[in-house]
mmCIF file of N, CA, C and O in Angstrom:
data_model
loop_
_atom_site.group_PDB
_atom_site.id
_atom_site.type_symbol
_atom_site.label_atom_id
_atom_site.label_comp_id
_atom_site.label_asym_id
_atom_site.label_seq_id
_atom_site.Cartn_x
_atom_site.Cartn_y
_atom_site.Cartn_z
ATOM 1 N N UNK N 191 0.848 -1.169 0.000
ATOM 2 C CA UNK N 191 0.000 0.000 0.000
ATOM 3 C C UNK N 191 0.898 1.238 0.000
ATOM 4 O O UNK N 191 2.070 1.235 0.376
ATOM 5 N N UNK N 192 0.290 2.196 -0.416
ATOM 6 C CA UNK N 192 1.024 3.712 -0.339
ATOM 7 C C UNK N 192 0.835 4.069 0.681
ATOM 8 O O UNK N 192 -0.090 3.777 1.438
ATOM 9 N N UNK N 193 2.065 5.044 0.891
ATOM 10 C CA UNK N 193 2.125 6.097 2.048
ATOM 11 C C UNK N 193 2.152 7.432 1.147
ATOM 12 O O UNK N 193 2.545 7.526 -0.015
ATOM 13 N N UNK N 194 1.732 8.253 1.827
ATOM 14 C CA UNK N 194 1.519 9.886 2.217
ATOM 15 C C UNK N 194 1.767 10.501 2.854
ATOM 16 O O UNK N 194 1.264 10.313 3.962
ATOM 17 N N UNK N 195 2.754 11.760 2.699
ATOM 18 C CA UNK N 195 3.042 12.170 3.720
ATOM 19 C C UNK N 195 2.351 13.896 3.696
ATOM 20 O O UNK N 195 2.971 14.595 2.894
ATOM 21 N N UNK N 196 1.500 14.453 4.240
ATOM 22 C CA UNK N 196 1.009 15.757 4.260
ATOM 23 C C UNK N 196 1.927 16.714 5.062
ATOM 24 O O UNK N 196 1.974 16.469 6.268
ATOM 25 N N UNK N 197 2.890 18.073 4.483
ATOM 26 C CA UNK N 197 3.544 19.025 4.990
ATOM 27 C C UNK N 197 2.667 19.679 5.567
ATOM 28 O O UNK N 197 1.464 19.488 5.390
ATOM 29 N N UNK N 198 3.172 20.572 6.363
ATOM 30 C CA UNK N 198 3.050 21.920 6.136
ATOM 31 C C UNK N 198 0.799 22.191 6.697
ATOM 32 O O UNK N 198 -0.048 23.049 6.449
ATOM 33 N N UNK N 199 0.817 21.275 7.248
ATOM 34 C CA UNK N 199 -0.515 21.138 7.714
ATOM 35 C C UNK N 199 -0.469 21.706 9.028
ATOM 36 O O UNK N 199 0.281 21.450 9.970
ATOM 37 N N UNK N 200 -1.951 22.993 8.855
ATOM 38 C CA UNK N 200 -1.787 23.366 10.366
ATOM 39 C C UNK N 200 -2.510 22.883 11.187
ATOM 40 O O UNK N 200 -3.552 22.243 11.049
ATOM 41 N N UNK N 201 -2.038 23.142 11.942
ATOM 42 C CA UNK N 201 -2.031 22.440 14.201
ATOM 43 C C UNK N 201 -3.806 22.433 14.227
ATOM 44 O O UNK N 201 -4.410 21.565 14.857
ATOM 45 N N UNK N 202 -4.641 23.707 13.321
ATOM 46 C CA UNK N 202 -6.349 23.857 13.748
ATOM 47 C C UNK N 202 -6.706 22.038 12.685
ATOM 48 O O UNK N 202 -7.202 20.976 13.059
ATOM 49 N N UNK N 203 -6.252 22.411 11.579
ATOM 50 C CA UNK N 203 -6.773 21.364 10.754
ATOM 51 C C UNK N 203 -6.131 19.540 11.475
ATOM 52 O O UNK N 203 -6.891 18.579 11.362
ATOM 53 N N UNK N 204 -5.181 19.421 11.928
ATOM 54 C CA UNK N 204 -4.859 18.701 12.632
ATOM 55 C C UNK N 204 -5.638 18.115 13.678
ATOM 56 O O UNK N 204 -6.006 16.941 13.712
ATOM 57 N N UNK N 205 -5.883 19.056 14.582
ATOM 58 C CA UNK N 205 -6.409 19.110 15.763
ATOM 59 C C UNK N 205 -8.456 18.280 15.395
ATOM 60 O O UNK N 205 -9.089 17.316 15.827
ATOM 61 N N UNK N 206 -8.726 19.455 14.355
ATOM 62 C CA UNK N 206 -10.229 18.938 14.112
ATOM 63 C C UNK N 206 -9.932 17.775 13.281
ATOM 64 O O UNK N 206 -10.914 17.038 13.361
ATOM 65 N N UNK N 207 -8.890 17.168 12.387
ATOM 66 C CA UNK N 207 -8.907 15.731 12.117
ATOM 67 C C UNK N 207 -8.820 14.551 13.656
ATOM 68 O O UNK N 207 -9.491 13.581 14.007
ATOM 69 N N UNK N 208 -7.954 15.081 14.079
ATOM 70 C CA UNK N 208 -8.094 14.215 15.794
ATOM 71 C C UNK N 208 -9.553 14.111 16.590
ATOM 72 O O UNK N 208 -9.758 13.048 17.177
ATOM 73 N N UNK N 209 -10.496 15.054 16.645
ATOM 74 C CA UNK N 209 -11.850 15.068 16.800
ATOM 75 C C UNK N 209 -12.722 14.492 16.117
ATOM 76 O O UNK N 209 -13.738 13.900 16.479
ATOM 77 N N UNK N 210 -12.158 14.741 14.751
ATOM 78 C CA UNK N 210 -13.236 13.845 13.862
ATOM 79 C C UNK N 210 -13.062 12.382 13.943
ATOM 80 O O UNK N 210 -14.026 11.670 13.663
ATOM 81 N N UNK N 211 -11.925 11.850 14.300
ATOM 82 C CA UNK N 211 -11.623 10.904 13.780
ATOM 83 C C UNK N 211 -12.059 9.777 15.507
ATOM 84 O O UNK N 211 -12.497 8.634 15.634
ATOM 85 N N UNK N 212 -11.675 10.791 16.469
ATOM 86 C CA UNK N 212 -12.578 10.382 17.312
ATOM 87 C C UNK N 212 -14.055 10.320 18.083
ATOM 88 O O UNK N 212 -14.448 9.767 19.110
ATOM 89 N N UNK N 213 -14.698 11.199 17.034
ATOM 90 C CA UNK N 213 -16.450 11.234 17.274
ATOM 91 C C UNK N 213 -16.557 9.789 16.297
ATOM 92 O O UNK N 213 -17.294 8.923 16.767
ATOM 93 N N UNK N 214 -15.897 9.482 15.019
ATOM 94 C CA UNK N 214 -16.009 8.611 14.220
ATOM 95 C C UNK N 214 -15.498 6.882 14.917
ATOM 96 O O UNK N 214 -15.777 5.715 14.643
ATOM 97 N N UNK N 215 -14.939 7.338 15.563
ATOM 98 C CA UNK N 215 -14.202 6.172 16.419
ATOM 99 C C UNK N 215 -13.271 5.137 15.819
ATOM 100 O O UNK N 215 -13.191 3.911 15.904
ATOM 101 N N UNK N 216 -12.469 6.261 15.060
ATOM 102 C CA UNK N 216 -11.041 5.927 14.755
ATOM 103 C C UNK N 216 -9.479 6.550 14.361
ATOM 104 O O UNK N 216 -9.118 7.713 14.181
ATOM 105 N N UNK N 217 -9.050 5.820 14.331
ATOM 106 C CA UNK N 217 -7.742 6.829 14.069
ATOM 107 C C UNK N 217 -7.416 7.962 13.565
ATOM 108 O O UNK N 217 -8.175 8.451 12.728
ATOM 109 N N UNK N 218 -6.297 8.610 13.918
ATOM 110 C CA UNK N 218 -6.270 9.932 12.911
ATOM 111 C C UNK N 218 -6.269 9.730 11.699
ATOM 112 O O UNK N 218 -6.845 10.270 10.754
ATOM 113 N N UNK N 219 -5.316 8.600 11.832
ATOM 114 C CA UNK N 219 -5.070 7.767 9.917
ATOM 115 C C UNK N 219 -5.774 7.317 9.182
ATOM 116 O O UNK N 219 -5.632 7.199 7.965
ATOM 117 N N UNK N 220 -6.971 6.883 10.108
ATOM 118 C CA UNK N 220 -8.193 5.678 9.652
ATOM 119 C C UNK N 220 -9.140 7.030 9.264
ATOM 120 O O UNK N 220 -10.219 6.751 8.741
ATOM 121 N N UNK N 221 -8.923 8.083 9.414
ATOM 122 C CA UNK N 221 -9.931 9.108 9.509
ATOM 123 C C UNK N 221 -9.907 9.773 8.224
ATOM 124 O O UNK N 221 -10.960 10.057 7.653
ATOM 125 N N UNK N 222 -8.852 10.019 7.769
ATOM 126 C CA UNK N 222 -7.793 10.965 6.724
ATOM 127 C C UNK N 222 -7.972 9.668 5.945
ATOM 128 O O UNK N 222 -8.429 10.133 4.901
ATOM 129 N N UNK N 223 -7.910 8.204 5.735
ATOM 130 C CA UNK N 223 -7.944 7.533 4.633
ATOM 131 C C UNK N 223 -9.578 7.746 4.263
ATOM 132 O O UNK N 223 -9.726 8.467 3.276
ATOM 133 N N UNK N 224 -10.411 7.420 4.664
ATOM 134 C CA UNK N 224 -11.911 7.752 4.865
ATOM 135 C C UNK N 224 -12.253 9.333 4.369
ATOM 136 O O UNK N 224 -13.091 9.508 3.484
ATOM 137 N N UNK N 225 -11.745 10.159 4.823
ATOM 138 C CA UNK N 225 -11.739 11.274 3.827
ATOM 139 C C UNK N 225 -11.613 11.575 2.633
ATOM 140 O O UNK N 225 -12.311 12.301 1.926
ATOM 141 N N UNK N 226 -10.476 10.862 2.357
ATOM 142 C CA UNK N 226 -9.794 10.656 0.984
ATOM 143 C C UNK N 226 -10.426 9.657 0.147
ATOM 144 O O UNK N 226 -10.470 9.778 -1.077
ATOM 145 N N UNK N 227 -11.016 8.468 0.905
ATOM 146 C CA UNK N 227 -11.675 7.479 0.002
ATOM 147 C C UNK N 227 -12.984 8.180 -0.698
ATOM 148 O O UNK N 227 -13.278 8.314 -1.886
ATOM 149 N N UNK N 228 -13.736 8.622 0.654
ATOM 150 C CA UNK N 228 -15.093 9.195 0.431
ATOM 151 C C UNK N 228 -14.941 10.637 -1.147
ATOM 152 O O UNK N 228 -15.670 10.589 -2.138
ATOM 153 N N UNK N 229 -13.857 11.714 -0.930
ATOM 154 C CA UNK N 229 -13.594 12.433 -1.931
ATOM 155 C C UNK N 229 -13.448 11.905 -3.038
ATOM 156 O O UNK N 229 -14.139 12.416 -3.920
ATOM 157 N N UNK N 230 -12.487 10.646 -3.492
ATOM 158 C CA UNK N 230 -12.157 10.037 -4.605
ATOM 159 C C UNK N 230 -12.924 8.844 -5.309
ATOM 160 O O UNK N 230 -12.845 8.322 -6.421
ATOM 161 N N UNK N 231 -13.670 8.645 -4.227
ATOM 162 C CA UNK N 231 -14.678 7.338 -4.586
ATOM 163 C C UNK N 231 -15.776 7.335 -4.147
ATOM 164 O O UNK N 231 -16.227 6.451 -3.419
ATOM 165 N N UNK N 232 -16.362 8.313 -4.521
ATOM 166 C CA UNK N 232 -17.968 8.408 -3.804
ATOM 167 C C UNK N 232 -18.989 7.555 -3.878
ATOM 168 O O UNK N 232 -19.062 6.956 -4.951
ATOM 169 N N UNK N 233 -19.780 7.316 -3.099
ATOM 170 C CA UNK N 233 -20.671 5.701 -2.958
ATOM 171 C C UNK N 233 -21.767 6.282 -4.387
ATOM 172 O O UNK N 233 -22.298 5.409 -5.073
ATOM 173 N N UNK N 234 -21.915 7.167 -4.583
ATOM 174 C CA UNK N 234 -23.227 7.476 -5.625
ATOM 175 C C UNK N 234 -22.338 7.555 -6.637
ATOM 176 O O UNK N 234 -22.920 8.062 -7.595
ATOM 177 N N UNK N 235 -20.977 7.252 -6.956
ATOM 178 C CA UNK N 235 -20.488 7.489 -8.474
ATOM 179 C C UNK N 235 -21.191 6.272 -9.673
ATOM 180 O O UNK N 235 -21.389 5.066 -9.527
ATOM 181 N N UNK N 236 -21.372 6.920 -10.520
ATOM 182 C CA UNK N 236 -21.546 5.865 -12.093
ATOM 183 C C UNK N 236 -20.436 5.325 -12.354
ATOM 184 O O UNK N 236 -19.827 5.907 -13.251
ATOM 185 N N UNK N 237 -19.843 4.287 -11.851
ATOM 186 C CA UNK N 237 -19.335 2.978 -13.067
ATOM 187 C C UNK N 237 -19.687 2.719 -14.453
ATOM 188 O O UNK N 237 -20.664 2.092 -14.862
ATOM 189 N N UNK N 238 -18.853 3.231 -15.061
ATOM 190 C CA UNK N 238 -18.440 3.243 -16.593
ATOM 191 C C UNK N 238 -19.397 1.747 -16.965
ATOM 192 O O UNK N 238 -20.477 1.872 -17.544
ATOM 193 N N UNK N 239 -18.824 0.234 -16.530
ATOM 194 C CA UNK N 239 -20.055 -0.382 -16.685
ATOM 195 C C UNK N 239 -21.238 -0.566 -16.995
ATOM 196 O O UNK N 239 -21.867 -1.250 -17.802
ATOM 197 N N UNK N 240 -21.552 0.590 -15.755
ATOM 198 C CA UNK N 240 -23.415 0.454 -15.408
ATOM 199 C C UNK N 240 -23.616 1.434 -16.362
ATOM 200 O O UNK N 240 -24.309 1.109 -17.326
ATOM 201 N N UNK N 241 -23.069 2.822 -16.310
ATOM 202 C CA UNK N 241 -23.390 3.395 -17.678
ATOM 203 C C UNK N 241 -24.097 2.753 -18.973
ATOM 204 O O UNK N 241 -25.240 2.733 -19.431
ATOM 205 N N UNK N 242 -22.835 2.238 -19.329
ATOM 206 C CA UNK N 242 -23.087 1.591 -20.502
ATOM 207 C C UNK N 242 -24.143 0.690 -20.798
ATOM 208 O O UNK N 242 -24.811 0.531 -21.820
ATOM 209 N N UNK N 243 -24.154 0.088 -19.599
ATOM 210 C CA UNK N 243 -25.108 -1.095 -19.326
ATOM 211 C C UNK N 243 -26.343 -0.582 -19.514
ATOM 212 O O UNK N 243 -27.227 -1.247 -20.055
ATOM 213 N N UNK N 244 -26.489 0.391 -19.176
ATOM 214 C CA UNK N 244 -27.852 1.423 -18.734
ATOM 215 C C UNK N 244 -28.206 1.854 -20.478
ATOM 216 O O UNK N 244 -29.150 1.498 -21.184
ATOM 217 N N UNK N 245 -27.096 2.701 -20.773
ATOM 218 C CA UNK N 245 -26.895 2.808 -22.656
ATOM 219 C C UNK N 245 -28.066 1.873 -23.193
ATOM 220 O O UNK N 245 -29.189 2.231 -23.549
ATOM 221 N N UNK N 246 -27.634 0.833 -23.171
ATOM 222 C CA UNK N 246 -27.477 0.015 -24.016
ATOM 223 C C UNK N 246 -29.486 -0.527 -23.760
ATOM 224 O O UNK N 246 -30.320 -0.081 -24.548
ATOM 225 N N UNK N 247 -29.725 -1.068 -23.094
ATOM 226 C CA UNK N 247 -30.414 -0.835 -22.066
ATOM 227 C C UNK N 247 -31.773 -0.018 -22.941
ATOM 228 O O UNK N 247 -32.693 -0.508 -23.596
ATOM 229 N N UNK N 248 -31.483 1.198 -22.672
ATOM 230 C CA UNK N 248 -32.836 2.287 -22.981
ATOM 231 C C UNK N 248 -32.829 2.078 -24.879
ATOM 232 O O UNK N 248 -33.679 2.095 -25.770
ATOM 233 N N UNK N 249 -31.609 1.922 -24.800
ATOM 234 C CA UNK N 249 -31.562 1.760 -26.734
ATOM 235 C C UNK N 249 -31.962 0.712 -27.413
ATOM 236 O O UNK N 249 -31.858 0.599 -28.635
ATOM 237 N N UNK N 250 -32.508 -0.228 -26.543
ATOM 238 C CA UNK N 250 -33.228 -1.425 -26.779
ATOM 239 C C UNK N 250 -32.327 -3.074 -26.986
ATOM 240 O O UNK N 250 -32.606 -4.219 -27.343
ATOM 241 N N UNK N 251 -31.092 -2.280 -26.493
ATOM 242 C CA UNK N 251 -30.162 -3.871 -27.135
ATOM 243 C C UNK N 251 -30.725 -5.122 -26.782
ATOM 244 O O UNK N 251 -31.730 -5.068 -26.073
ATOM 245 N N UNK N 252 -30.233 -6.423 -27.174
ATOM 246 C CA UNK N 252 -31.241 -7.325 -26.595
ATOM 247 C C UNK N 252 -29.404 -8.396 -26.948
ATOM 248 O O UNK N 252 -28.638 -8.320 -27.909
ATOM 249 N N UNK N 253 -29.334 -9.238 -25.709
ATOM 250 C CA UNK N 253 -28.308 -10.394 -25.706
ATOM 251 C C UNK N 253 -28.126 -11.189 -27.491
ATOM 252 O O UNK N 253 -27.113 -11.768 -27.883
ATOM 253 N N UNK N 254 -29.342 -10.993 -28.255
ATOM 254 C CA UNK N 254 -28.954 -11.477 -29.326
ATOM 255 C C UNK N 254 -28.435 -10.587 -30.379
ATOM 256 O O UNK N 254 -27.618 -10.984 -31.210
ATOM 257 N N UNK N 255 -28.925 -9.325 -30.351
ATOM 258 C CA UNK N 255 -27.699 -8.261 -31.223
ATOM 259 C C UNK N 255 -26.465 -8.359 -30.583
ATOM 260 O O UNK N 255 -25.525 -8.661 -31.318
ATOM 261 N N UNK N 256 -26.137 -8.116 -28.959
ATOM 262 C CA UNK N 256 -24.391 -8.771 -28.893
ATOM 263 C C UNK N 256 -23.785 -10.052 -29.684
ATOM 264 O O UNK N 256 -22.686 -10.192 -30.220
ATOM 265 N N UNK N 257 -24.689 -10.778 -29.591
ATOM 266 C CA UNK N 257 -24.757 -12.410 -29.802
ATOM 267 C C UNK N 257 -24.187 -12.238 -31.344
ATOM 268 O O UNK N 257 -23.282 -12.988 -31.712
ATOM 269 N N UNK N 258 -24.718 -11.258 -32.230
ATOM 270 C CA UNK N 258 -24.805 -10.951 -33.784
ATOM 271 C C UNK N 258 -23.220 -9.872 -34.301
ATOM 272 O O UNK N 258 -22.576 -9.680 -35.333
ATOM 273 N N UNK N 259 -23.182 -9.431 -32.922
ATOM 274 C CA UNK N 259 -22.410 -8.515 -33.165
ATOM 275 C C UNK N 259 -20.605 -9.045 -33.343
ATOM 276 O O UNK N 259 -19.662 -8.797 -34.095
ATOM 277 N N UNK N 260 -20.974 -10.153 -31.783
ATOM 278 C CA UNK N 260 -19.668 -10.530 -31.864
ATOM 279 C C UNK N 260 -19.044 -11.894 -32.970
ATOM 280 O O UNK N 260 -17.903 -12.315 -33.160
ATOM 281 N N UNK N 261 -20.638 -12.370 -33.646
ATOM 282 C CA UNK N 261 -20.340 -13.203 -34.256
ATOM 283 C C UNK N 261 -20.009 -12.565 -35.721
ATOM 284 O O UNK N 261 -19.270 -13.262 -36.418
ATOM 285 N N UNK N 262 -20.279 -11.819 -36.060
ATOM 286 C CA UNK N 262 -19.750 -10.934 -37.290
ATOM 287 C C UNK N 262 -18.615 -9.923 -36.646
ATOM 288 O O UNK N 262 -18.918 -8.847 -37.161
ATOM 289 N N UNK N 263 -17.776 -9.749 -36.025
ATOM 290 C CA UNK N 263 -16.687 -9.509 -35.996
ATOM 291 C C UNK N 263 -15.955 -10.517 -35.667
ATOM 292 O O UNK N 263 -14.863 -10.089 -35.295
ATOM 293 N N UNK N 264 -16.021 -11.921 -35.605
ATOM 294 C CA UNK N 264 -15.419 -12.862 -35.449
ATOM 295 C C UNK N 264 -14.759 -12.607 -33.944
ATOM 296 O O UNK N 264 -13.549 -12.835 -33.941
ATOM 297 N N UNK N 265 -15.223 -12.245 -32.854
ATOM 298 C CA UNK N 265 -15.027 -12.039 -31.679
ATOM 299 C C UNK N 265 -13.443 -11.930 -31.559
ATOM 300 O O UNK N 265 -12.994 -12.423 -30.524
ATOM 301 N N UNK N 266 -13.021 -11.674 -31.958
ATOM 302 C CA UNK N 266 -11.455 -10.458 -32.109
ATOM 303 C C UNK N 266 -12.019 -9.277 -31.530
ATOM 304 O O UNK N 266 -13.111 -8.726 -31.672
ATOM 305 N N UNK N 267 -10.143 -8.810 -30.257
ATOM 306 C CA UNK N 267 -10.774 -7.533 -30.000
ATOM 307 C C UNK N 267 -10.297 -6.782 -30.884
ATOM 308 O O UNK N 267 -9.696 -7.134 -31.900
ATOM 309 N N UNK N 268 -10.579 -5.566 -30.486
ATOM 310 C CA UNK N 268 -11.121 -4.228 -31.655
ATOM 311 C C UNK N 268 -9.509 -3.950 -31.967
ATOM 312 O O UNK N 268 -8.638 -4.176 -31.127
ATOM 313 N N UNK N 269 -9.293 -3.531 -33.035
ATOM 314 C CA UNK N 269 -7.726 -2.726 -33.357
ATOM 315 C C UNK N 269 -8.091 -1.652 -32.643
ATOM 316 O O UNK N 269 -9.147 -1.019 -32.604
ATOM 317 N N UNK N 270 -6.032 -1.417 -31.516
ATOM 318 C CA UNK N 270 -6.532 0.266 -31.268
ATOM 319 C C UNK N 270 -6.294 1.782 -32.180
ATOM 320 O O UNK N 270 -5.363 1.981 -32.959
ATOM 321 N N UNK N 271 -7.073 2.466 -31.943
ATOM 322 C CA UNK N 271 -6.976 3.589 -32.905
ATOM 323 C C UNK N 271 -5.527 4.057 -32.829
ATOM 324 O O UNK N 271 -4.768 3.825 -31.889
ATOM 325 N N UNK N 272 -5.113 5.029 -34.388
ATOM 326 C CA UNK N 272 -3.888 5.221 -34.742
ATOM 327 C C UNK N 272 -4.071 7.045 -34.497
ATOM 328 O O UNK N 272 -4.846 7.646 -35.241
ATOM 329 N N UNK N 273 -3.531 7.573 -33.742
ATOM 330 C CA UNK N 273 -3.401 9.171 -34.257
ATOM 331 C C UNK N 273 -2.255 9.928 -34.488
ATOM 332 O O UNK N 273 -2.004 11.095 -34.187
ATOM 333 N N UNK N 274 -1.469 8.921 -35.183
ATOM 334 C CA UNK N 274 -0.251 9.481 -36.006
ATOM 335 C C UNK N 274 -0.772 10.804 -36.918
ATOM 336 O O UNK N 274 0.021 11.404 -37.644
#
């Protein structure tokens, strides 16, 4: 796992991570990863997946147009694009 190291952080913001982290009932560290998870990975984000899934979905796809699709491209994946 990674480490982090935060400079230059002041003593108020410090202090209310130590509070938070003990109304929460955990570490300073456990508190500050939980911060950081919650900012970078929010429980309501869209997964690219489900997106698509969803796409696909309202546009009426049905398991047998995949079924059609991959059998006429001979289920090879895709060449990647060139932008020479």
């Amino acid at each position: 796992m990674t480490a982090v190291t935060i400079r230059n952080l002041p003593e108020e913001t410090h202090r209310a991570l130590r509070v938070r982290a003990a109304i929460n009932g955990r570490s300073t560290e456990g508190e500050i990863r939980a911060i950081l998870e919650d900012a970078v990975r929010p429980e309501g984000r869209v997964k690219l997946g489900s997106l698509l899934s969803d796409i696909a979905r309202r546009a009426g796809v049905k398991n047998e147009d995949v079924d059609a699709l991959e059998q006429a491209l001979g289920k090879r994946p895709a060449e990647p694009l060139s932008f020479e």
